[in-house]
Each structure stands twice: as structure tokens, then as C-alpha cells.
Tab-separated table of C-alpha atoms and ligand atoms in Angstrom:
chain	number	residue	atom	x	y	z
A	171	MET	CA	-13.361	14.189	-33.749
A	172	SER	CA	-14.656	13.669	-30.193
A	173	GLU	CA	-12.888	15.270	-27.278
A	174	ARG	CA	-10.079	13.071	-25.974
A	175	LEU	CA	-10.959	11.694	-22.574
A	176	GLN	CA	-8.541	11.566	-19.642
A	177	ALA	CA	-8.317	9.746	-16.323
A	178	PRO	CA	-9.935	11.657	-13.409
A	179	ARG	CA	-7.678	14.204	-11.677
A	180	GLY	CA	-5.520	12.674	-9.002
A	181	THR	CA	-5.594	9.195	-10.470
A	182	SER	CA	-2.953	7.604	-12.585
A	183	ASP	CA	-2.425	4.578	-14.760
A	184	VAL	CA	0.049	1.988	-13.668
A	185	LEU	CA	1.820	1.414	-16.967
A	186	PRO	CA	3.779	-1.699	-17.999
A	187	ALA	CA	7.082	0.087	-17.334
A	188	ASP	CA	5.984	0.742	-13.752
A	189	TRP	CA	5.333	-2.860	-12.816
A	190	PRO	CA	8.815	-4.354	-12.362
A	191	ALA	CA	9.650	-1.972	-9.476
A	192	ARG	CA	6.139	-2.213	-8.091
A	193	ARG	CA	6.278	-5.975	-8.161
A	194	VAL	CA	9.496	-5.926	-6.134
A	195	VAL	CA	7.792	-3.835	-3.439
A	196	GLU	CA	4.738	-6.072	-3.411
A	197	GLU	CA	6.726	-9.257	-3.383
A	198	THR	CA	9.051	-8.016	-0.579
A	199	ALA	CA	6.054	-7.092	1.565
A	200	ARG	CA	4.293	-10.347	0.848
A	201	ARG	CA	7.388	-12.407	1.698
A	202	ILE	CA	8.132	-10.612	4.943
A	203	LEU	CA	4.531	-10.468	6.177
A	204	GLU	CA	3.659	-14.021	5.296
A	205	ALA	CA	6.852	-15.324	6.874
A	206	ALA	CA	5.641	-13.647	10.073
A	207	GLY	CA	2.268	-15.412	9.852
A	208	TYR	CA	0.185	-12.620	8.335
A	209	ARG	CA	-2.381	-13.884	5.812
A	210	ARG	CA	-3.764	-11.930	2.921
A	211	ILE	CA	-7.219	-10.453	2.894
A	212	GLU	CA	-9.090	-8.362	0.362
A	213	THR	CA	-12.243	-6.541	1.253
A	214	PRO	CA	-14.764	-4.911	-1.130
A	215	VAL	CA	-13.817	-1.632	-2.824
A	216	PHE	CA	-16.989	-0.088	-1.413
A	217	GLU	CA	-18.587	-0.393	1.978
A	218	ALA	CA	-21.626	1.006	3.779
A	219	THR	CA	-20.768	4.671	4.558
A	220	GLU	CA	-21.591	4.067	8.196
A	221	LEU	CA	-18.568	1.761	8.571
A	222	PHE	CA	-16.233	4.724	8.084
A	223	ALA	CA	-18.422	7.258	9.809
A	224	ARG	CA	-18.337	5.034	12.937
A	225	GLY	CA	-14.916	3.478	12.465
A	226	VAL	CA	-12.738	6.334	11.247
A	227	GLY	CA	-14.740	9.014	13.083
A	228	GLU	CA	-17.225	11.688	12.125
A	229	SER	CA	-14.882	14.530	13.064
A	230	THR	CA	-11.898	13.373	10.919
A	231	ASP	CA	-10.831	15.031	7.705
A	232	ILE	CA	-11.299	11.718	5.938
A	233	VAL	CA	-14.985	11.462	6.831
A	234	GLN	CA	-15.793	15.142	6.668
A	235	LYS	CA	-14.076	16.072	3.424
A	236	GLU	CA	-12.401	13.248	1.583
A	237	MET	CA	-14.752	10.328	1.009
A	238	TYR	CA	-16.267	9.316	-2.322
A	239	THR	CA	-19.755	8.707	-1.056
A	240	PHE	CA	-22.802	8.076	-3.221
A	241	GLU	CA	-26.176	6.428	-3.155
A	242	ASP	CA	-26.574	3.188	-4.962
A	243	MET	CA	-29.740	2.344	-6.931
A	244	GLY	CA	-31.340	0.982	-3.770
A	245	GLY	CA	-30.862	4.307	-1.999
A	246	ARG	CA	-28.117	3.007	0.306
A	247	SER	CA	-25.213	5.249	1.066
A	248	VAL	CA	-21.976	3.572	0.069
A	249	THR	CA	-18.357	4.830	0.145
A	250	LEU	CA	-15.251	3.872	-1.773
A	251	ARG	CA	-12.919	2.616	0.924
A	252	PRO	CA	-10.621	5.484	2.088
A	253	GLU	CA	-8.611	3.187	4.387
A	254	GLY	CA	-8.262	-0.504	5.235
A	255	THR	CA	-8.484	-0.901	8.989
A	256	ALA	CA	-12.236	-0.443	9.468
A	257	PRO	CA	-13.070	-2.861	6.588
A	258	VAL	CA	-10.651	-5.514	7.907
A	259	CYS	CA	-12.198	-5.212	11.393
A	260	ARG	CA	-15.637	-5.498	9.876
A	261	ALA	CA	-14.535	-8.676	8.050
A	262	TYR	CA	-12.989	-10.029	11.282
A	263	LEU	CA	-16.385	-9.734	12.978
A	264	GLU	CA	-18.475	-10.808	10.040
A	265	HIS	CA	-16.501	-14.037	9.589
A	266	GLY	CA	-16.316	-14.875	13.278
A	267	MET	CA	-12.563	-14.609	13.459
A	268	GLN	CA	-12.737	-14.019	17.198
A	269	THR	CA	-13.145	-17.812	17.468
A	270	LEU	CA	-9.680	-18.383	15.924
A	271	ALA	CA	-6.430	-18.329	17.889
A	272	GLN	CA	-5.676	-14.674	18.671
A	273	PRO	CA	-4.224	-12.438	17.441
A	274	VAL	CA	-5.527	-12.911	13.928
A	275	LYS	CA	-2.841	-11.490	11.625
A	276	LEU	CA	-3.938	-10.185	8.226
A	277	TRP	CA	-2.335	-8.186	5.473
A	278	TYR	CA	-3.586	-6.481	2.351
A	279	LEU	CA	-2.453	-4.780	-0.794
A	280	SER	CA	-5.332	-2.729	-2.114
A	281	SER	CA	-6.331	0.573	-3.640
A	282	PHE	CA	-7.926	3.320	-1.570
A	283	PHE	CA	-9.773	6.504	-2.439
A	284	ARG	CA	-9.649	9.942	-0.864
A	285	GLN	CA	-10.814	13.168	-2.424
A	286	GLU	CA	-7.685	15.114	-1.408
A	287	LYS	CA	-6.037	17.924	-3.342
A	288	PRO	CA	-3.734	16.067	-5.730
A	289	GLN	CA	-0.017	16.878	-5.588
A	290	ALA	CA	3.275	14.981	-5.852
A	291	GLY	CA	2.829	11.839	-3.741
A	292	ARG	CA	-0.833	12.556	-3.017
A	293	TYR	CA	-3.467	10.987	-5.208
A	294	ARG	CA	-7.182	10.339	-5.145
A	295	GLN	CA	-6.695	6.674	-5.852
A	296	PHE	CA	-3.598	5.192	-4.254
A	297	TRP	CA	-2.343	1.803	-3.134
A	298	GLN	CA	-1.404	0.685	0.323
A	299	ILE	CA	0.219	-2.335	1.826
A	300	GLY	CA	-1.294	-2.896	5.255
A	301	ALA	CA	-0.948	-5.262	8.160
A	302	GLU	CA	-3.377	-5.752	11.060
A	303	ALA	CA	-3.087	-7.947	14.159
A	304	ILE	CA	-6.427	-8.233	15.926
A	305	GLY	CA	-7.266	-9.808	19.261
A	306	SER	CA	-4.328	-9.193	21.558
A	307	ASP	CA	-3.273	-6.200	23.660
A	308	ASP	CA	0.231	-7.530	24.186
A	309	PRO	CA	2.857	-4.821	23.591
A	310	ALA	CA	4.809	-7.440	21.561
A	311	VAL	CA	2.090	-7.052	18.894
A	312	ASP	CA	2.904	-3.369	18.614
A	313	ALA	CA	6.644	-4.000	18.458
A	314	GLU	CA	6.243	-6.767	15.853
A	315	LEU	CA	4.167	-4.586	13.589
A	316	VAL	CA	6.582	-1.677	13.815
A	317	LEU	CA	9.472	-4.028	13.162
A	318	LEU	CA	7.797	-5.528	10.091
A	319	LEU	CA	7.114	-2.061	8.582
A	320	HIS	CA	10.672	-1.075	9.294
A	321	THR	CA	12.037	-4.293	7.720
A	322	ILE	CA	9.973	-3.931	4.561
A	323	LEU	CA	11.036	-0.310	4.041
A	324	ALA	CA	14.675	-1.241	4.637
A	325	GLU	CA	14.617	-4.198	2.228
A	326	VAL	CA	12.935	-2.226	-0.497
A	327	GLY	CA	15.592	0.501	-0.135
A	328	VAL	CA	13.538	3.481	1.040
A	329	ARG	CA	15.945	6.307	1.690
A	330	GLY	CA	16.182	8.481	4.808
A	331	VAL	CA	13.578	6.606	6.811
A	332	ARG	CA	12.574	8.075	10.169
A	333	LEU	CA	10.250	6.346	12.561
A	334	ARG	CA	8.307	8.360	15.128
A	335	LEU	CA	6.574	6.670	17.984
A	336	GLY	CA	4.031	7.990	20.453
A	337	SER	CA	1.193	6.885	22.712
A	338	LEU	CA	-2.319	8.258	22.856
A	339	GLY	CA	-3.160	6.354	26.031
A	340	SER	CA	-6.608	4.935	26.672
A	341	PRO	CA	-9.853	6.816	25.908
A	342	GLU	CA	-10.527	7.542	29.597
A	343	GLY	CA	-7.099	9.034	30.112
A	344	ARG	CA	-7.459	10.912	26.874
A	345	LEU	CA	-10.669	12.478	28.043
A	346	VAL	CA	-8.971	13.978	31.063
A	347	TYR	CA	-6.101	15.172	28.906
A	348	ARG	CA	-8.532	16.544	26.313
A	349	GLY	CA	-10.012	18.810	28.979
A	350	LEU	CA	-6.549	20.144	29.810
A	351	LEU	CA	-5.775	20.761	26.168
A	352	GLN	CA	-9.130	22.484	25.571
A	353	ASP	CA	-8.412	24.785	28.528
A	354	HIS	CA	-5.034	25.652	27.007
A	355	LEU	CA	-6.517	26.291	23.530
A	356	ARG	CA	-9.311	28.457	24.971
A	357	ALA	CA	-6.777	30.480	26.909
A	358	HIS	CA	-5.003	31.260	23.608
A	359	GLU	CA	-8.045	31.354	21.344
A	360	ALA	CA	-7.142	34.617	19.617
A	361	GLU	CA	-3.812	33.223	18.392
A	362	LEU	CA	-5.290	30.104	16.708
A	363	SER	CA	-6.339	29.522	13.126
A	364	GLY	CA	-10.073	29.663	12.436
A	365	GLU	CA	-10.155	25.962	11.663
A	366	VAL	CA	-8.483	24.962	14.915
A	367	ARG	CA	-10.678	27.340	16.901
A	368	ALA	CA	-13.789	25.831	15.351
A	369	ARG	CA	-12.641	22.354	16.412
A	370	ILE	CA	-11.701	23.028	20.041
A	371	ASP	CA	-14.796	21.128	21.161
A	372	LEU	CA	-14.886	18.467	18.479
A	373	ASN	CA	-11.244	17.497	17.976
A	374	PRO	CA	-8.721	19.572	19.916
A	375	LEU	CA	-5.911	17.063	19.266
A	376	ARG	CA	-5.795	17.986	15.628
A	377	ALA	CA	-4.364	21.375	16.625
A	378	PHE	CA	-0.962	19.634	16.824
A	379	ASP	CA	-1.264	18.959	13.088
A	380	SER	CA	-1.824	22.573	12.071
A	381	ASP	CA	0.667	24.346	9.892
A	382	HIS	CA	-0.691	27.741	10.981
A	383	PRO	CA	2.227	29.656	12.617
A	384	GLY	CA	0.106	31.142	15.425
A	385	THR	CA	-1.342	27.724	16.294
A	386	GLN	CA	2.058	26.142	16.134
A	387	ARG	CA	3.348	28.715	18.716
A	388	VAL	CA	0.419	27.965	21.013
A	389	MET	CA	1.016	24.201	20.692
A	390	GLN	CA	4.636	24.512	21.780
A	391	SER	CA	3.487	25.261	25.328
A	392	ALA	CA	0.457	22.929	25.211
A	393	PRO	CA	0.227	20.049	27.695
A	394	ARG	CA	1.493	16.773	26.211
A	395	LEU	CA	-0.535	13.595	26.308
A	396	LEU	CA	2.628	11.513	26.835
A	397	ASP	CA	3.115	13.321	30.159
A	398	HIS	CA	-0.423	12.416	31.244
A	399	LEU	CA	-0.626	8.697	30.485
A	400	SER	CA	-2.208	6.382	33.040
A	401	PRO	CA	0.250	3.994	34.751
A	402	ASP	CA	-1.018	1.054	32.632
A	403	ASP	CA	-0.631	2.954	29.391
A	404	ALA	CA	2.800	4.246	30.387
A	405	GLU	CA	3.857	0.704	31.167
A	406	HIS	CA	2.589	-0.577	27.870
A	407	PHE	CA	4.428	2.153	26.011
A	408	ALA	CA	7.665	1.426	27.900
A	409	ALA	CA	7.368	-2.283	27.046
A	410	VAL	CA	6.953	-1.541	23.309
A	411	ARG	CA	9.972	0.724	23.417
A	412	ALA	CA	12.080	-1.838	25.303
A	413	MET	CA	11.310	-4.432	22.642
A	414	LEU	CA	12.147	-2.118	19.780
A	415	ASP	CA	15.368	-1.166	21.542
A	416	ALA	CA	16.232	-4.837	21.934
A	417	ALA	CA	15.545	-5.384	18.212
A	418	GLY	CA	17.751	-2.424	17.299
A	419	VAL	CA	15.005	-0.471	15.539
A	420	PRO	CA	15.797	3.243	15.607
A	421	TYR	CA	12.908	5.568	16.468
A	422	GLU	CA	12.186	8.926	18.005
A	423	VAL	CA	9.516	9.405	20.634
A	424	ASP	CA	7.252	12.142	19.345
A	425	PRO	CA	4.886	13.466	22.016
A	426	SER	CA	2.811	15.357	19.489
A	427	LEU	CA	2.213	12.497	17.089
A	428	VAL	CA	-1.439	12.479	16.139
A	429	ARG	CA	-3.014	10.505	13.348
A	430	GLY	CA	-5.920	11.168	11.005
A	431	MET	CA	-8.296	8.536	12.395
A	432	ASP	CA	-10.211	8.619	15.705
A	433	TYR	CA	-9.828	4.930	16.391
A	434	TYR	CA	-6.270	5.001	17.707
A	435	THR	CA	-5.418	4.198	21.342
A	436	ARG	CA	-2.068	3.678	23.052
A	437	THR	CA	0.767	3.111	20.584
A	438	VAL	CA	0.850	5.140	17.367
A	439	PHE	CA	3.676	5.402	14.841
A	440	GLU	CA	4.570	7.024	11.600
A	441	THR	CA	7.445	6.584	9.186
A	442	THR	CA	8.640	9.373	6.901
A	443	SER	CA	11.347	9.564	4.241
A	444	ASP	CA	13.711	12.487	3.882
A	445	ALA	CA	13.755	11.706	0.170
A	446	LEU	CA	10.161	12.902	-0.221
A	447	GLY	CA	8.844	16.421	-0.359
A	448	ALA	CA	5.875	17.869	1.475
A	449	GLN	CA	4.075	14.521	1.436
A	450	SER	CA	6.788	12.735	3.426
A	451	GLY	CA	4.682	10.107	5.135
A	452	VAL	CA	5.491	6.594	3.960
A	453	GLY	CA	3.518	4.532	6.435
A	454	GLY	CA	1.745	4.789	9.745
A	455	GLY	CA	-0.499	3.039	12.163
A	456	GLY	CA	-1.134	2.153	15.716
A	457	ARG	CA	-3.315	0.407	18.209
A	458	TYR	CA	-7.101	0.616	17.945
A	459	ASP	CA	-8.428	-1.146	21.060
A	460	GLY	CA	-11.912	0.357	20.811
A	461	LEU	CA	-12.587	-0.004	17.101
A	462	ILE	CA	-14.180	-3.455	16.997
A	463	GLU	CA	-16.562	-2.461	19.731
A	464	MET	CA	-17.551	0.695	17.808
A	465	LEU	CA	-18.422	-1.629	14.924
A	466	GLY	CA	-20.793	-3.658	17.088
A	467	GLY	CA	-18.415	-6.391	18.240
A	468	PRO	CA	-17.181	-7.417	21.691
A	469	PRO	CA	-14.314	-5.467	23.213
A	470	THR	CA	-11.317	-6.584	21.132
A	471	PRO	CA	-7.910	-4.992	20.898
A	472	GLY	CA	-6.073	-4.541	17.609
A	473	ASN	CA	-3.131	-2.844	15.956
A	474	GLY	CA	-2.091	-2.200	12.391
A	475	TRP	CA	-0.394	0.010	9.838
A	476	ALA	CA	-0.580	0.969	6.200
A	477	ALA	CA	2.143	2.163	3.846
A	478	GLY	CA	1.605	3.890	0.524
A	479	ILE	CA	3.059	2.021	-2.459
A	480	GLU	CA	3.444	5.185	-4.569
A	481	ARG	CA	5.381	6.908	-1.769
A	482	ILE	CA	7.587	3.825	-1.275
A	483	LEU	CA	8.380	3.852	-4.984
A	484	LEU	CA	9.203	7.554	-4.904
A	485	ALA	CA	11.456	7.164	-1.884
A	486	ALA	CA	13.225	3.927	-2.780
A	487	GLU	CA	16.396	3.734	-4.784
A	488	GLY	CA	17.891	1.036	-6.905
A	489	LEU	CA	14.698	-0.880	-7.512
A	490	PRO	CA	15.478	-3.209	-10.413
A	491	ALA	CA	13.660	-2.816	-13.687
A	492	PRO	CA	14.143	-6.223	-15.274
A	493	VAL	CA	13.093	-6.528	-18.906
A	494	PRO	CA	10.758	-9.423	-19.677
A	495	VAL	CA	12.486	-12.535	-20.916
A	496	VAL	CA	11.659	-13.930	-24.387
A	497	ASP	CA	13.078	-17.413	-24.937
A	498	LEU	CA	11.739	-17.878	-28.398
A	499	PHE	CA	10.250	-15.767	-31.175
A	500	VAL	CA	8.370	-17.767	-33.814
A	501	ALA	CA	8.714	-16.361	-37.311
A	502	SER	CA	7.552	-17.591	-40.634
A	503	ALA	CA	9.313	-17.299	-43.959
A	504	LYS	CA	6.305	-18.710	-45.880
A	505	ASP	CA	3.075	-16.984	-46.771
A	506	ASP	CA	1.122	-20.146	-45.825
A	507	GLY	CA	3.045	-20.748	-42.595
A	508	ARG	CA	0.728	-18.999	-40.131
A	509	GLU	CA	-1.028	-22.034	-38.681
A	510	GLY	CA	2.248	-23.929	-38.370
A	511	ALA	CA	3.843	-20.960	-36.579
A	512	PHE	CA	0.864	-20.672	-34.292
A	513	ALA	CA	0.982	-24.422	-33.454
A	514	LEU	CA	4.725	-24.207	-32.772
A	515	ALA	CA	4.324	-21.176	-30.473
A	516	THR	CA	1.507	-22.920	-28.636
A	517	GLU	CA	3.509	-26.098	-28.054
A	518	ALA	CA	6.577	-24.218	-26.945
A	519	ARG	CA	4.485	-22.274	-24.443
A	520	ARG	CA	3.039	-25.532	-23.166
A	521	ALA	CA	6.568	-26.710	-22.655
A	522	GLY	CA	7.108	-23.725	-20.359
A	523	LEU	CA	9.011	-21.347	-22.616
A	524	ALA	CA	8.350	-17.588	-22.834
A	525	VAL	CA	7.273	-17.330	-26.476
A	526	GLN	CA	6.201	-14.492	-28.686
A	527	GLN	CA	5.014	-14.813	-32.209
A	528	GLU	CA	4.509	-12.567	-35.196
A	529	LEU	CA	1.230	-10.694	-34.817
A	530	ALA	CA	1.459	-7.866	-37.293
A	531	GLY	CA	2.068	-9.491	-40.706
A	532	ARG	CA	5.696	-8.346	-41.050
A	533	SER	CA	8.141	-9.551	-43.728
A	534	LEU	CA	10.777	-12.037	-42.541
A	535	LYS	CA	13.257	-9.200	-42.239
A	536	GLY	CA	10.728	-7.271	-40.174
A	537	GLN	CA	10.078	-10.318	-38.006
A	538	LEU	CA	13.765	-10.724	-37.220
A	539	LYS	CA	13.976	-7.063	-36.347
A	540	GLN	CA	11.017	-7.422	-34.046
A	541	ALA	CA	12.580	-10.467	-32.381
A	542	ASP	CA	15.756	-8.425	-31.786
A	543	ARG	CA	13.718	-5.527	-30.335
A	544	LEU	CA	12.042	-7.893	-27.908
A	545	GLY	CA	15.399	-9.326	-26.891
A	546	ALA	CA	14.453	-12.855	-27.967
A	547	ARG	CA	17.150	-15.444	-27.239
A	548	TYR	CA	16.220	-17.678	-30.222
A	549	VAL	CA	14.085	-17.303	-33.305
A	550	ALA	CA	12.378	-20.275	-34.906
A	551	ILE	CA	11.821	-19.632	-38.627
A	552	LEU	CA	9.368	-21.833	-40.455
A	553	GLY	CA	10.522	-22.219	-44.048
A	554	ASP	CA	10.034	-24.566	-46.963
A	555	GLU	CA	13.064	-26.657	-45.922
A	556	GLY	CA	11.834	-27.084	-42.330
A	557	ILE	CA	12.272	-25.085	-39.150
A	558	SER	CA	15.531	-23.205	-38.637
A	559	LEU	CA	16.662	-22.032	-35.246
A	560	LYS	CA	18.565	-18.778	-35.098
A	561	ASP	CA	20.706	-17.994	-32.029
A	562	MET	CA	20.285	-14.237	-31.630
A	563	GLU	CA	23.454	-13.932	-29.568
A	564	SER	CA	25.869	-15.681	-31.933
A	565	GLY	CA	23.858	-15.078	-35.120
A	566	GLU	CA	24.260	-18.808	-36.030
A	567	GLN	CA	21.322	-20.416	-37.792
A	568	GLU	CA	20.660	-24.077	-38.653
A	569	VAL	CA	17.781	-26.215	-39.803
A	570	VAL	CA	16.751	-28.386	-36.808
A	571	GLY	CA	13.855	-30.415	-38.301
A	572	SER	CA	10.262	-30.007	-39.212
A	573	SER	CA	8.396	-30.510	-35.944
A	574	SER	CA	8.010	-28.647	-32.723
A	575	ALA	CA	9.544	-31.680	-30.950
A	576	ALA	CA	12.693	-31.144	-33.057
A	577	VAL	CA	12.815	-27.487	-32.000
A	578	ALA	CA	12.352	-28.494	-28.356
A	579	ARG	CA	15.203	-31.051	-28.682
A	580	ALA	CA	17.479	-28.495	-30.311
A	581	LEU	CA	16.798	-25.896	-27.619
A	582	LYS	CA	17.398	-28.464	-24.868
A	583	GLY	CA	20.674	-29.481	-26.510
A	584	ARG	CA	21.844	-25.897	-26.357
A	585	HIS	CA	20.819	-25.473	-22.724
A	586	PRO	CA	21.354	-28.836	-21.078
A	587	GLY	CA	19.283	-29.109	-17.944
B	217	AMP	P1	-3.004	6.798	6.418
B	217	AMP	O1	-3.922	5.716	5.968
B	217	AMP	O2	-3.539	8.176	6.215
B	217	AMP	O3	-2.445	6.551	7.760
B	217	AMP	O4	-1.759	6.748	5.431
B	217	AMP	C1	-0.827	5.710	5.402
B	217	AMP	C2	0.097	5.909	4.234
B	217	AMP	O5	-0.686	5.813	3.028
B	217	AMP	C3	0.727	7.257	4.126
B	217	AMP	O6	1.898	7.297	4.905
B	217	AMP	C4	1.023	7.338	2.646
B	217	AMP	O7	2.179	6.611	2.317
B	217	AMP	C5	-0.178	6.662	2.030
B	217	AMP	N1	-1.231	7.648	1.602
B	217	AMP	C6	-2.193	8.148	2.359
B	217	AMP	N2	-2.963	8.987	1.638
B	217	AMP	C7	-2.416	9.029	0.398
B	217	AMP	C8	-2.749	9.703	-0.827
B	217	AMP	N3	-3.810	10.538	-0.910
B	217	AMP	N4	-1.979	9.482	-1.905
B	217	AMP	C9	-0.898	8.634	-1.832
B	217	AMP	N5	-0.564	7.963	-0.697
B	217	AMP	C10	-1.315	8.155	0.398
């Protein structure tokens, strides 16, 4: 026998039993986002590698270590999308959406790929719900996006949600701050982890993310970006907070909030769930006012977030698991009844019923057992004397006629309207 093959490490199948809960999450997100004017978009699963190199940033973990990048047959470097914001911004530009009324509000539900070390809640293929609002720098955009994420997580029943909010300011302000932070890191170089030390020049902000104890000690006394925002950026952040306060959205201001992509400016946010383990992030996002320009477009502000479906499912409680409804199971008591049963099942489906039919050559007894297993409400049995309808709840059975129309009439009679 050949070796039994398995799915690649860090990927998983979404099995039939997983779908009812998943569908609730997807449907809740769709309803809430579309009611707020966000329209669905789906971009290709792979993109030119350069999109992420430029958009997400050369120095990020995602681009340096986690992308599935390969050459196609034409020798072009392509990458399985590791995130959705850069592709959506590319699509915004490519389809001239800057000519529409701004902001253009888009949402997606797609799979993403990162070559991370798999663990509970961290996979190499995972699904995200995301929302992006492109073309306005109004703080109301930021507040609306945060509110929508908060509402979706609340409606789905995610437990122990915490929302952290910060501001990274504008790139110019960040450059000044970056210098201050680099000075601080260099002054404590010996206490830092090797990785952080190696990145003092390239990406000093990531030092806040380190779980290295020495680095964490050094970061406690590090200068905070929030204390060095320009007046405009500070005003923008205050406006976002005032709107969230007015909407009653609870949040904590986190001065050390950094995110894994270089494109963020001004408002950033992250939601976690206490119900999750080490991988506690449920969703996150922020403003990316320079991204579209980095992709070759005109200066265009934007903001967006993404939330992981698998993490939402792990952190939510009480998601219903409805069993599929079967209105009618079509059985046959005759050896030569197969075509008649097939025709009856087809007509009943056309009439809008959820119908299953015998597909494994069982005896009549076996067919009734199968109908019971499926939870069928009625069974139509084709016999020599016509078609009988069996009510699986009461156990009553009667001959209703010999045509599918007769079965339809009988079913209608039992369920008027
Ligand atoms: P990010 O795109 O890194 O900001 O992540 C946004 C959300 O996507 C996270 O809060 C997680 O819920 C989810 N996520 C990110 N990476 C993974 C992964 N490797 N496996 C499962 N979910 C992930």
C-alpha cells in the first residue's frame, strides 16, 4: 500500500461539522459590515512578491521569514497573500476607485498564508474577515472601524475581549522619535536580545514586541511614541478616542502597541481574548496613510483591520450547531422503483423541499433507518400500491396517491401555508 498522505503542517481541513459555527461568524460579519456600507471584495490568492515587499515592508517578520514565495513558470516571483490590506489597496488603484465617492469601504473573507511555527491558534493557512476604508483621513473612519470590529466580536460571543488602542503618529514624527528610541537602545545595548540588537537600525520599534526579559526591562524606561506625537497627530488620536467614548466602546490606551506591518500611521488597535492562550490576538488594524503612495498611487489615506476566523471560533461561546434539515426522504419498496424515486426526489427539490434519497441500495428497513438517522421529517415510500407518506414524528403512514403532485398536496395539507 502507498504511504497515506496528509495535509501540510499548519493547515487544516474545514470539515462539515465545523461549518455551522463558522457560517454564523461569517454571516454576522457580513450583515454588520454591509449594513454599514462596506462592500465585499476578493483579490487573487497570489500576488507579485513586490506588492508585499513594498506594502508590508522589507524589515517585517512577514516579509523576511513568513511568506510562501516562489517563481512561476515565467520566472516571475509571486507570493501567496500573507495579509489583505496591500492587495485591497492595489485593487483600489488598479480599478480607479479613487474616482468614486470617498472613503471606499470594502470587506473581505479570505484565506491567508504565513509560514509561521504552527501552534494552537496559529496556522500556515488561516482565514480572516477584514474591513478597509480608503480615501479619508477623518478620525470618524478610525472610530467606525473599531466600533464595527467590536460589534462583530460582541455579537458572535467572543469571550473576554480587550481592545487596545494606540497611535504611531505620522512618518515624520516617527522619524524623530525613532532617533530617540535608537539612542535609548544603544545606551542599553548589552542588555538586549541579539535579535533586537541586530535590528536597532532597521526596526527599533519591534523591540517593544520582544519577549526577552532583558529587552523588556530596557523597554520599560524607553521613550514612548505617544508622548512625542505632533500636535496634529495628537488631535486626531484625541478625536478618535472621544468618538469611541461617546459610543461606549471600552478600550485601553496602550503606548507600546506596535503591529507587524510597516504601513501603519496614526491610529492602531488590537483586540485580544482572555479565553485564548499564547496566541491571544483576535483582530487588529489601523491607519495606513502612506501605503497607497508606496504602491505607486497618489497620496491617499486609509484604515482597516483583520480578524482571524479560527481565533474567533476558539474564543466564542454558544455558537449554534444546527443540524441540516431534511424535509423528505424518498425510499423505494420495489426493486424497479429507482427511476420513479429519482423523479419524485427531483420534483420535490424543484418545489423547494430539502430532499434526500436512497443512494446506497439499502433494503426498505435500511432505508427507513437511514431516514431516521438523517432526521427526515417525512419519508415517501414508493410501493406497488402507490406512494405512502410516513410521518417520522408520529409514525403514521398512509397511501397518498401515485404521483409526485399527490405527495406535494399531502405534505401541504399537513403544513398549511
Ligand atoms: P494580522 O494580519 O497579523 O494583523 O492579524 C490579524 C488577525 O489575524 C490576528 O489577530 C489573528 O486573529 C489572525 N491571524 C494572524 N496570523 C494568524 C495565523 N498564523 N494563524 C491564525 N490566525 C492568524
